[in-house]
Each structure stands twice: as structure tokens, then as C-alpha cells.
Coordinates of C-alpha atoms in Angstrom, one line a residue:
M1 CA 30.0 37.5 52.2
G2 CA 28.3 38.7 55.2
L3 CA 25.2 38.8 57.0
L4 CA 23.6 41.9 57.2
K5 CA 21.1 42.4 60.1
L6 CA 18.1 45.8 59.5
M7 CA 16.3 46.6 62.3
T8 CA 12.2 47.2 61.6
G9 CA 11.5 49.9 59.6
T10 CA 14.9 50.2 58.2
K11 CA 15.3 51.0 54.8
L12 CA 18.1 50.8 52.5
K13 CA 18.4 51.5 48.6
I14 CA 19.9 49.4 46.2
A15 CA 20.8 49.7 42.8
P16 CA 20.4 47.1 40.2
T17 CA 22.8 47.2 36.9
N18 CA 22.2 46.6 33.6
T19 CA 24.0 42.8 34.0
G20 CA 21.2 41.8 36.9
E21 CA 23.4 41.9 39.6
V22 CA 22.9 44.3 42.5
I23 CA 25.2 46.6 44.0
M24 CA 24.8 47.9 47.6
P25 CA 26.4 50.4 49.4
A26 CA 29.2 50.0 51.9
I27 CA 27.9 49.6 55.2
R28 CA 30.4 50.3 58.3
R29 CA 29.3 48.6 61.5
G30 CA 29.2 51.0 64.2
P31 CA 30.6 50.3 68.1
P32 CA 27.9 48.5 70.5
G33 CA 25.4 50.8 72.5
D34 CA 25.0 51.0 76.2
A35 CA 23.1 48.3 77.6
G36 CA 19.4 48.8 77.7
V37 CA 16.9 48.9 80.9
P38 CA 15.7 45.5 81.5
G39 CA 11.8 45.5 80.5
Q40 CA 9.2 45.3 83.1
G41 CA 7.9 41.9 81.7
L42 CA 4.4 40.9 81.6
N43 CA 1.7 40.1 84.1
I44 CA -0.7 37.6 81.9
L45 CA -4.0 38.2 83.7
G46 CA -6.1 35.4 81.4
S47 CA -7.2 33.9 78.2
L48 CA -10.2 35.8 76.2
A49 CA -11.5 34.3 73.4
T50 CA -11.3 37.2 70.7
T51 CA -9.6 40.6 70.7
G52 CA -13.1 42.2 71.0
D53 CA -13.5 40.8 74.9
L54 CA -9.8 42.7 75.7
P55 CA -10.6 46.0 78.1
V56 CA -11.0 49.2 76.9
S57 CA -7.7 49.6 79.4
A58 CA -6.1 47.7 81.5
A59 CA -4.9 49.3 85.2
E60 CA -1.2 48.8 84.6
S61 CA 1.6 48.8 81.5
G62 CA 2.5 45.4 80.9
D63 CA -0.8 44.0 81.7
A64 CA -1.4 40.9 79.2
Y65 CA -4.1 38.1 77.8
L66 CA -3.7 35.2 75.8
V67 CA -6.3 35.5 72.6
D68 CA -5.6 32.3 70.4
G69 CA -2.3 32.0 71.0
V70 CA -1.2 35.2 70.6
A71 CA -0.2 37.8 73.7
W72 CA -2.0 41.3 74.1
V73 CA 0.0 43.3 76.1
W74 CA -1.5 46.8 77.3
D75 CA 1.5 49.5 76.5
G76 CA -0.6 52.4 79.2
A77 CA -2.6 53.7 75.6
A78 CA -3.4 51.0 73.7
W79 CA -3.3 47.0 73.5
S80 CA -0.5 45.7 71.0
E81 CA -0.4 42.4 69.7
V82 CA 2.9 40.5 70.7
P83 CA 3.4 37.3 69.3
F84 CA 3.6 34.4 72.0
Q85 CA 5.8 31.1 70.7
G86 CA 9.0 29.6 72.2
P87 CA 11.4 27.2 70.5
A88 CA 10.3 24.0 69.3
G89 CA 10.0 21.5 71.7
P90 CA 11.6 18.1 71.1
T91 CA 10.1 14.8 69.5
G92 CA 7.5 13.1 71.7
D93 CA 7.6 9.1 71.8
T94 CA 5.5 7.6 69.2
G95 CA 2.3 6.6 70.5
D96 CA 0.5 2.9 71.0
T97 CA -1.0 1.3 67.2
G98 CA -4.4 2.3 67.4
P99 CA -7.3 -0.8 67.1
T100 CA -8.2 -2.0 64.1
G101 CA -10.9 -0.5 62.0
D102 CA -13.8 -2.4 60.8
T103 CA -14.0 -4.5 57.5
G104 CA -15.3 -1.7 54.7
P105 CA -17.7 -2.3 52.3
T106 CA -17.4 -5.4 49.7
G107 CA -16.0 -3.8 46.5
D108 CA -17.3 -4.4 42.4
T109 CA -16.8 -7.8 40.8
G110 CA -13.7 -7.4 38.8
P111 CA -13.9 -7.8 34.7
E112 CA -13.8 -12.1 33.5
G113 CA -10.0 -12.6 33.1
P114 CA -8.7 -14.3 30.0
T115 CA -9.4 -18.3 29.5
G116 CA -6.1 -20.4 30.3
P117 CA -4.0 -22.2 28.4
T118 CA -5.6 -26.3 27.6
G119 CA -4.5 -28.5 30.4
D120 CA -2.4 -32.1 29.2
T121 CA -4.3 -35.3 28.9
G122 CA -5.4 -37.1 31.4
P123 CA -4.7 -40.3 32.0
T124 CA -7.0 -43.1 30.5
G125 CA -10.0 -44.5 32.9
P126 CA -10.5 -48.4 33.5
A127 CA -12.3 -50.3 30.8
G128 CA -16.3 -50.0 31.4
A129 CA -18.7 -52.7 31.5
D130 CA -20.5 -54.6 28.4
A131 CA -23.7 -52.4 27.7
F132 CA -25.6 -55.6 26.9
Q133 CA -24.4 -58.2 29.3
T134 CA -27.0 -60.4 28.3
T135 CA -28.0 -60.4 24.4
V136 CA -31.9 -61.8 24.8
I137 CA -32.7 -61.1 20.8
N138 CA -30.5 -60.1 18.4
D139 CA -31.9 -60.4 14.5
G140 CA -29.7 -57.9 12.6
D141 CA -32.1 -55.6 12.8
S142 CA -32.9 -55.6 15.9
T143 CA -31.2 -56.1 19.4
A144 CA -32.6 -56.2 23.0
G145 CA -30.3 -56.2 26.2
I146 CA -30.7 -56.2 29.8
A147 CA -28.0 -53.8 31.2
D148 CA -27.5 -53.5 34.9
G149 CA -31.1 -55.4 35.4
V150 CA -32.6 -52.7 32.9
L151 CA -34.1 -53.7 29.4
I152 CA -33.0 -52.2 26.7
L153 CA -34.3 -52.5 23.4
K154 CA -32.0 -50.9 20.2
K155 CA -34.2 -50.3 16.3
W156 CA -36.9 -52.7 17.8
V157 CA -39.3 -53.5 14.7
P158 CA -42.6 -55.8 16.4

């Protein structure tokens, strides 16, 4: 299968078939033509903000202005747009890491999490001191005593 290069404006008739295939007529390549005359080149006069700023005419054919990355060339009668872009250049070096940005605002409080499992029972603590170190009254119904220097009365009936 070959590659066919068509010139701009060339028309090629292609006939579709019932099977969806496209049949192209056989095309024979002719012999190469004679070398053309070298072009006159461009005389880039500067850059303009818009195409409306192009002068009504230029002094010579080949004069050009750049407008937004596109060359506009005077052909002796009118301005023509000529795409103006070279091949892609090599990838540049990676830049330095930028500074750390400001801390953002605090987010909303999240939902309450589930209750965790019950922990193990802790060890038994040391025995405490008797609440009543000294009993002053114990008649069966009432009790009075002193604990940590405080008089405690329980169920006192005068």
C-alpha cells in the first residue's frame, strides 16, 4: 500500500462499493519536474497588534509583518496569511521547586466515629484506709466516727 500526496486544490474521485470498500483508480507518478526558481524570501518589517493595522500596501513584494504569531506577506497586490512556525524545540530542563504555599483553612469537623471495643479489666488497686478509724458511738442504730479528721454521722437519731 503506497502513500499518495496531493497538492492543495487537487480533486480525486473515489468510488465506494457495496462492501464498504473504497476503490481508487490507479495513479501513475510522472517524472520529476525541473527545479524551481529560488524564492525571493521575506522581509519581516515588525510586529503588529491586529491585521487591521497592516498597511494598505507595502513597498515591495515579500514585505511581511507578524500578527499574533502569523506572518502576513504582501504579494504585490494583497496581504496573505502565511503560517509561521518552526519545528518543536527540545524539552527544557525541569524548573526549581516553588515555595510552599500558605496553609489552607481548617476543614469541617468529621462525623463521630463508632464506639471502640471494651478494654481489658485493669488490675485491682491497693486496699483503702478504713472510713471509720475511730468509732465514738455504735449503738446498733447509729454510728459516728472520725475519718481523715472529719466527724461522720450515720443514721443519727437523738
